[in-house]
Coordinates of C-alpha atoms and ligand atoms in Angstrom, one line a residue:
M1 CA 58.6 103.0 -16.5
L2 CA 59.3 99.3 -16.9
A3 CA 62.6 98.2 -18.3
R4 CA 62.4 95.8 -21.3
L5 CA 61.0 92.5 -20.2
P6 CA 62.2 89.1 -21.4
E7 CA 60.1 87.6 -24.3
R8 CA 59.9 84.2 -22.7
V9 CA 59.9 82.9 -19.1
R10 CA 60.1 79.4 -17.7
I11 CA 57.7 78.5 -15.0
Y12 CA 59.0 76.0 -12.5
E13 CA 56.1 74.5 -10.6
V14 CA 56.8 73.6 -7.0
G15 CA 53.3 73.0 -5.6
P16 CA 53.4 69.1 -5.4
R17 CA 56.6 69.5 -3.4
D18 CA 56.9 72.9 -1.6
G19 CA 53.1 73.1 -1.4
L20 CA 52.2 69.6 -0.2
Q21 CA 55.2 69.2 2.1
N22 CA 53.5 71.6 4.5
E23 CA 50.0 70.0 4.5
K24 CA 48.9 68.3 7.7
A25 CA 46.4 66.0 5.9
F26 CA 48.1 63.3 3.7
V27 CA 47.1 63.7 0.1
R28 CA 46.7 60.2 -1.4
T29 CA 49.4 59.2 -3.9
E30 CA 46.9 58.9 -6.8
D31 CA 45.6 62.4 -6.1
K32 CA 49.1 63.8 -6.1
I33 CA 49.6 62.2 -9.5
R34 CA 46.4 63.7 -10.8
L35 CA 47.5 67.1 -9.7
I36 CA 51.0 66.7 -11.2
E37 CA 49.5 65.5 -14.5
A38 CA 47.1 68.5 -14.5
L39 CA 50.0 70.9 -14.0
A40 CA 52.1 69.3 -16.7
S41 CA 49.3 69.4 -19.2
A42 CA 48.8 73.1 -18.5
G43 CA 52.3 73.6 -20.0
V44 CA 54.6 74.6 -17.0
A45 CA 58.3 74.0 -18.0
K46 CA 59.0 71.8 -14.9
V47 CA 57.1 70.2 -12.1
E48 CA 58.9 69.4 -8.8
I49 CA 56.9 66.3 -8.1
T50 CA 58.1 65.3 -4.6
S51 CA 61.0 65.1 -2.2
F52 CA 63.4 62.2 -1.5
V53 CA 64.2 63.5 2.0
N54 CA 63.8 61.6 5.3
P55 CA 60.1 60.7 5.4
R56 CA 60.2 61.2 9.2
W57 CA 61.1 64.9 8.6
I58 CA 58.4 65.4 5.8
P59 CA 55.7 62.8 6.3
A60 CA 53.4 64.5 3.8
L61 CA 55.8 63.3 1.0
A62 CA 56.6 59.9 2.4
D63 CA 55.2 58.4 -0.8
A64 CA 57.9 60.0 -3.0
D65 CA 58.9 56.6 -4.5
R66 CA 55.3 55.7 -5.4
V67 CA 54.6 59.2 -6.9
A68 CA 57.6 58.9 -9.1
A69 CA 56.8 55.4 -10.1
G70 CA 53.1 56.2 -10.7
L71 CA 54.0 58.8 -13.3
S72 CA 56.0 56.3 -15.3
G73 CA 55.3 56.6 -19.0
Y74 CA 54.0 60.2 -18.7
P75 CA 55.0 62.0 -22.0
G76 CA 58.2 63.9 -21.5
Y77 CA 58.8 62.5 -18.0
A78 CA 62.6 63.0 -18.0
E79 CA 62.5 66.6 -19.2
R80 CA 59.5 67.7 -17.3
F81 CA 59.8 66.2 -13.8
T82 CA 62.2 66.8 -11.0
A83 CA 62.4 66.2 -7.3
L84 CA 64.2 67.4 -4.1
C85 CA 67.1 65.2 -3.0
P86 CA 69.4 66.2 -0.1
N87 CA 72.0 63.3 0.0
M88 CA 73.1 60.0 -1.4
L89 CA 70.3 58.1 0.4
G90 CA 67.9 60.2 -1.6
L91 CA 69.8 59.7 -4.8
D92 CA 69.7 55.9 -4.3
R93 CA 66.0 56.2 -4.2
V94 CA 66.0 58.4 -7.3
A95 CA 68.0 55.8 -9.1
H96 CA 64.8 53.6 -9.2
T97 CA 62.9 56.3 -11.0
E98 CA 62.9 57.8 -14.5
L99 CA 64.0 61.2 -13.1
R100 CA 66.9 62.9 -14.9
E101 CA 67.0 66.0 -12.7
V102 CA 67.1 66.6 -8.9
A103 CA 67.4 69.6 -6.7
V104 CA 69.6 70.1 -3.6
F105 CA 69.0 72.8 -1.1
M106 CA 71.1 74.9 1.3
S107 CA 70.4 78.0 3.4
A108 CA 72.0 81.4 3.3
S109 CA 71.9 81.4 7.1
E110 CA 73.5 78.9 9.4
S111 CA 70.5 78.6 11.7
H112 CA 68.0 77.7 9.0
N113 CA 70.4 75.2 7.5
L114 CA 70.8 73.5 10.9
R115 CA 67.0 73.3 11.4
N116 CA 66.2 72.2 7.9
I117 CA 69.1 69.8 7.1
N118 CA 70.3 69.0 10.6
K119 CA 73.8 70.2 9.6
S120 CA 75.9 73.3 9.4
R121 CA 76.6 74.6 5.9
D122 CA 80.2 73.3 6.1
E123 CA 78.9 69.9 7.0
T124 CA 76.4 70.0 4.2
Y125 CA 78.8 70.6 1.2
P126 CA 80.5 67.2 1.7
K127 CA 77.0 65.5 1.7
F128 CA 76.3 67.2 -1.7
E129 CA 79.7 66.4 -3.3
P130 CA 79.0 62.7 -4.0
V131 CA 75.5 63.6 -5.2
F132 CA 76.9 66.1 -7.8
Q133 CA 79.5 63.5 -8.8
A134 CA 77.1 60.6 -9.2
C135 CA 74.6 62.9 -11.1
A136 CA 77.4 64.0 -13.4
D137 CA 78.3 60.3 -14.0
R138 CA 74.7 59.3 -14.7
G139 CA 73.7 62.4 -16.8
I140 CA 71.3 63.8 -14.1
R141 CA 71.0 67.5 -14.0
V142 CA 71.2 69.2 -10.6
R143 CA 69.5 72.4 -9.6
A144 CA 70.3 74.1 -6.3
Y145 CA 68.2 76.2 -4.0
V146 CA 69.5 78.8 -1.7
S147 CA 66.9 79.4 1.0
V148 CA 66.2 82.4 3.3
V149 CA 68.1 84.8 1.0
W150 CA 65.7 87.7 1.8
G151 CA 65.5 86.9 5.6
C152 CA 65.8 84.1 8.1
P153 CA 63.1 83.2 10.6
Y154 CA 65.9 82.6 13.2
E155 CA 68.5 85.2 12.4
G156 CA 66.5 88.0 10.8
E157 CA 68.3 89.9 8.1
V158 CA 70.8 88.0 5.9
D159 CA 73.8 89.6 4.3
P160 CA 73.5 89.1 0.5
A161 CA 77.2 88.3 0.5
E162 CA 76.3 85.0 2.4
A163 CA 73.8 84.0 -0.3
V164 CA 76.2 84.9 -3.1
D165 CA 78.9 82.7 -1.5
V166 CA 76.5 79.7 -1.2
A167 CA 75.1 80.2 -4.7
A168 CA 78.6 80.5 -6.3
R169 CA 79.8 77.5 -4.5
L170 CA 76.8 75.3 -5.5
L171 CA 77.3 76.4 -9.1
A172 CA 81.0 75.6 -9.0
M173 CA 80.0 72.1 -7.7
G174 CA 78.0 71.5 -10.8
A175 CA 74.5 73.0 -10.4
Y176 CA 73.1 74.2 -13.7
E177 CA 71.0 76.8 -12.0
V178 CA 70.5 78.3 -8.5
S179 CA 67.1 79.2 -7.3
L180 CA 67.1 82.1 -4.8
G181 CA 64.4 81.6 -2.1
D182 CA 62.5 84.1 -0.1
T183 CA 61.5 81.2 2.2
I184 CA 59.4 83.3 4.6
G185 CA 58.2 85.9 2.1
V186 CA 59.7 89.1 3.7
G187 CA 61.4 90.5 0.6
T188 CA 60.7 93.9 -0.9
P189 CA 61.6 95.2 -4.4
L190 CA 64.5 97.5 -3.4
Q191 CA 66.0 94.6 -1.4
T192 CA 65.5 92.4 -4.4
R193 CA 67.5 94.8 -6.5
R194 CA 70.3 94.8 -4.0
I195 CA 70.4 91.0 -3.9
I196 CA 70.4 90.7 -7.7
D197 CA 73.1 93.3 -8.1
A198 CA 75.3 91.5 -5.5
M199 CA 74.7 88.2 -7.3
A200 CA 75.4 89.7 -10.7
A201 CA 78.9 90.8 -9.7
K202 CA 79.8 87.1 -9.3
I203 CA 77.2 85.0 -11.1
P204 CA 75.8 85.1 -14.7
L205 CA 72.2 86.1 -14.3
E206 CA 71.0 83.3 -16.7
K207 CA 72.1 80.9 -13.9
L208 CA 69.6 82.3 -11.5
A209 CA 66.0 81.6 -10.8
M210 CA 63.7 83.2 -8.2
H211 CA 61.6 81.3 -5.7
M212 CA 59.3 83.8 -3.9
H213 CA 56.9 83.1 -1.1
D214 CA 54.0 85.5 -1.0
T215 CA 53.5 85.7 2.8
R216 CA 53.3 89.5 2.8
G217 CA 52.0 90.0 -0.7
T218 CA 55.3 91.2 -2.2
A219 CA 56.2 88.2 -4.3
L220 CA 55.0 89.5 -7.7
A221 CA 56.6 92.9 -7.1
N222 CA 59.9 91.1 -6.4
C223 CA 59.5 89.0 -9.5
L224 CA 59.0 92.1 -11.6
V225 CA 62.4 93.4 -10.4
G226 CA 63.9 90.1 -11.3
L227 CA 62.3 90.2 -14.8
E228 CA 63.7 93.7 -15.3
H229 CA 67.1 92.4 -14.5
G230 CA 66.7 89.6 -17.1
I231 CA 65.9 86.7 -14.8
T232 CA 63.8 84.3 -16.9
T233 CA 63.0 81.3 -14.5
F234 CA 60.5 81.7 -11.7
D235 CA 59.3 79.1 -9.2
A236 CA 55.6 79.2 -8.2
S237 CA 53.1 77.0 -6.6
V238 CA 49.6 76.1 -7.8
A239 CA 46.9 77.9 -6.0
G240 CA 49.5 79.5 -3.7
L241 CA 50.0 76.3 -1.7
G242 CA 53.2 76.2 0.3
G243 CA 55.7 76.8 3.0
C244 CA 58.7 75.2 4.7
P245 CA 58.0 73.2 7.9
Y246 CA 61.4 74.3 9.2
A247 CA 60.7 78.0 8.6
P248 CA 57.9 79.3 11.0
G249 CA 55.6 81.6 9.1
A250 CA 56.6 80.5 5.7
S251 CA 53.1 80.2 4.4
G252 CA 52.1 80.5 0.7
N253 CA 54.4 80.4 -2.3
L254 CA 53.7 82.8 -5.0
A255 CA 50.6 81.3 -6.8
T256 CA 51.4 80.1 -10.3
E257 CA 48.1 81.5 -11.6
D258 CA 49.0 85.0 -10.3
L259 CA 52.4 84.9 -12.0
V260 CA 51.1 83.4 -15.3
Y261 CA 48.2 85.9 -15.3
M262 CA 50.6 88.8 -15.0
L263 CA 53.1 87.5 -17.5
N264 CA 50.6 86.5 -20.1
A265 CA 48.8 89.9 -19.8
M266 CA 52.1 91.7 -20.3
G267 CA 52.9 89.6 -23.4
V268 CA 55.7 87.5 -21.8
D269 CA 55.4 84.0 -23.2
T270 CA 55.2 81.4 -20.4
G271 CA 54.0 78.4 -22.5
V272 CA 51.2 78.0 -19.9
D273 CA 47.5 77.6 -20.8
L274 CA 46.0 79.7 -18.0
E275 CA 42.6 78.0 -18.3
K276 CA 44.1 74.6 -17.7
L277 CA 46.2 76.0 -14.9
V278 CA 43.1 77.3 -13.2
A279 CA 41.6 73.8 -13.6
A280 CA 44.7 72.4 -11.8
G281 CA 44.3 75.0 -9.1
A282 CA 40.6 74.0 -8.7
L283 CA 41.7 70.4 -8.4
A284 CA 44.2 71.4 -5.7
Q285 CA 41.4 73.0 -3.7
E286 CA 39.2 70.0 -4.2
L287 CA 41.9 67.6 -2.9
L288 CA 42.7 69.8 0.1
G289 CA 39.0 70.6 0.8
R290 CA 39.5 74.3 1.3
T291 CA 39.9 77.6 -0.6
L292 CA 43.5 78.2 -1.3
P293 CA 45.2 81.7 -1.3
G294 CA 45.9 82.1 -5.1
R295 CA 44.1 85.3 -6.1
A296 CA 44.0 84.9 -9.9
L297 CA 42.6 81.4 -9.3
Q298 CA 39.7 82.8 -7.2
A299 CA 38.9 85.5 -9.8
L300 CA 39.2 83.3 -12.8
A301 CA 37.4 80.3 -11.3
A302 CA 34.5 82.6 -10.3
A303 CA 34.4 84.1 -13.8
N304 CA 34.1 80.6 -15.3
H305 CA 30.9 79.9 -13.3
Ligands
LIG1 P1 69.8 63.5 9.4 O1 68.9 62.9 10.4 O2 70.9 64.4 9.8 O3 70.3 62.3 8.4 O4 68.9 64.2 8.3 P2 71.3 61.1 8.7 O5 72.1 61.0 7.4 O6 72.0 61.2 10.0 O7 70.2 59.9 8.7 C1 69.3 59.8 9.8 C2 68.1 58.9 9.3 O8 67.5 59.5 8.2 C3 68.5 57.5 8.9 O9 67.5 56.6 9.2 C4 68.6 57.6 7.4 O10 68.3 56.4 6.7 C5 67.4 58.6 7.1 P3 67.5 55.7 10.6 O11 68.8 55.0 10.5 O12 67.5 56.7 11.7 O13 66.3 54.9 10.5 N1 67.6 59.3 5.9 C6 66.8 59.2 4.8 N2 65.7 58.4 4.6 C7 65.2 58.6 3.3 N3 65.6 59.4 2.4 C8 66.7 60.2 2.6 C9 67.3 60.1 3.9 N4 68.4 60.7 4.4 C10 68.5 60.3 5.6 N5 67.1 61.0 1.7 C11 68.3 65.1 6.2 C12 69.4 64.9 7.2 C13 68.7 66.1 5.1 C14 67.9 63.8 5.5 C15 67.0 65.6 6.9 O14 67.4 66.7 7.6 C16 65.9 65.9 6.0 O15 65.2 65.0 5.5 N6 65.6 67.2 5.9 C17 64.6 67.6 4.9 C18 63.9 68.9 5.3 C19 63.0 69.4 4.2 O16 62.6 68.6 3.3 N7 62.7 70.7 4.3 C20 61.8 71.3 3.4 C21 62.5 71.5 2.0 S1 63.5 72.9 1.8 C22 62.4 74.2 1.5 O17 61.2 74.0 1.6 C23 63.0 75.5 1.0 C24 62.8 75.6 -0.5 O18 61.5 75.5 -0.9 C25 63.4 76.9 -1.0 C26 62.9 78.1 -0.3 O19 61.6 78.3 -0.1 O20 63.7 78.9 0.1 C27 63.6 74.5 -1.3
LIG2 MG1 60.0 77.2 -0.8

């Protein structure tokens, strides 16, 4: 028997960032913009449009500045759009855009942090401090990710206490929300319950979001556990695009269509028009020239023909 579910859920769309960062073929800037606009018009609460990281590390998003500029004037830009930003160099680039929100990221394991950010966790906090400070001064909201909470590609199991510590510290630094990442998609529902219980002892649940990769098909089951605990923000990626280039095997974020299909059908309000979302998923497939993993997308796109 399901516990009472929240009435409303926010969908935080990461496809144009988490999805495209992993693609070998470079998607043209104007096509990225078309995809972002299609997603925004489907009604997702937020779209993470790109990443202001070192373009040598993530060449697929080397056009971050042009993507952000090309969306200028889009209705609700400041409330709707956000981007990844790891340091002050990134924030200096963000300063030339209309973005009023950014996201920093840190790993629950030391090895993934070293591979992903080139620094230990203790070396990373001081890089974030001026970002939080400058964002507070400029009225920019900061979200924070904690990666590899459910398991690390280099260390295996991760103690939930490590993730709680990182999440609590990032919130204390000024993050408005922490998104817990199953970066390599290994999580299972009982583990999710243990992680959320460990978090709940130290962190108000309304400050938490879930960011599940669907590598082993367990993402929706894990989200359901989160929903039953009252978590109301979920990250997902159009058509199930995604992965982290610094986490081997991190294919496939939870597909936004799969999540929205399930929530809509259970009467949980997402604010998303599933038909328009499926059109955005079809556009993602067209731009990448292949069938993408999202299952509701395949079923609904076929039904529309
Ligand atoms: P570093 O090499 O240690 O940085 O990289 P540095 O400060 O020593 O600078 C080295 C060079 O990078 C310099 O250039 C800087 O200018 C440049 P050079 O003098 O050699 O020509 N640089 C930059 N250029 C543009 N924009 C910047 C920037 N910063 C430095 N912001 C750094 C440190 C963090 C930058 C690097 O490691 C990096 O870019 N990492 C990004 C990795 C990444 O994007 N991973 C994927 C996202 S995380 C993820 O997918 C997980 C998530 O989805 C949640 C989940 O699934 O769990 C969020
Ligand atoms: Mg991710």
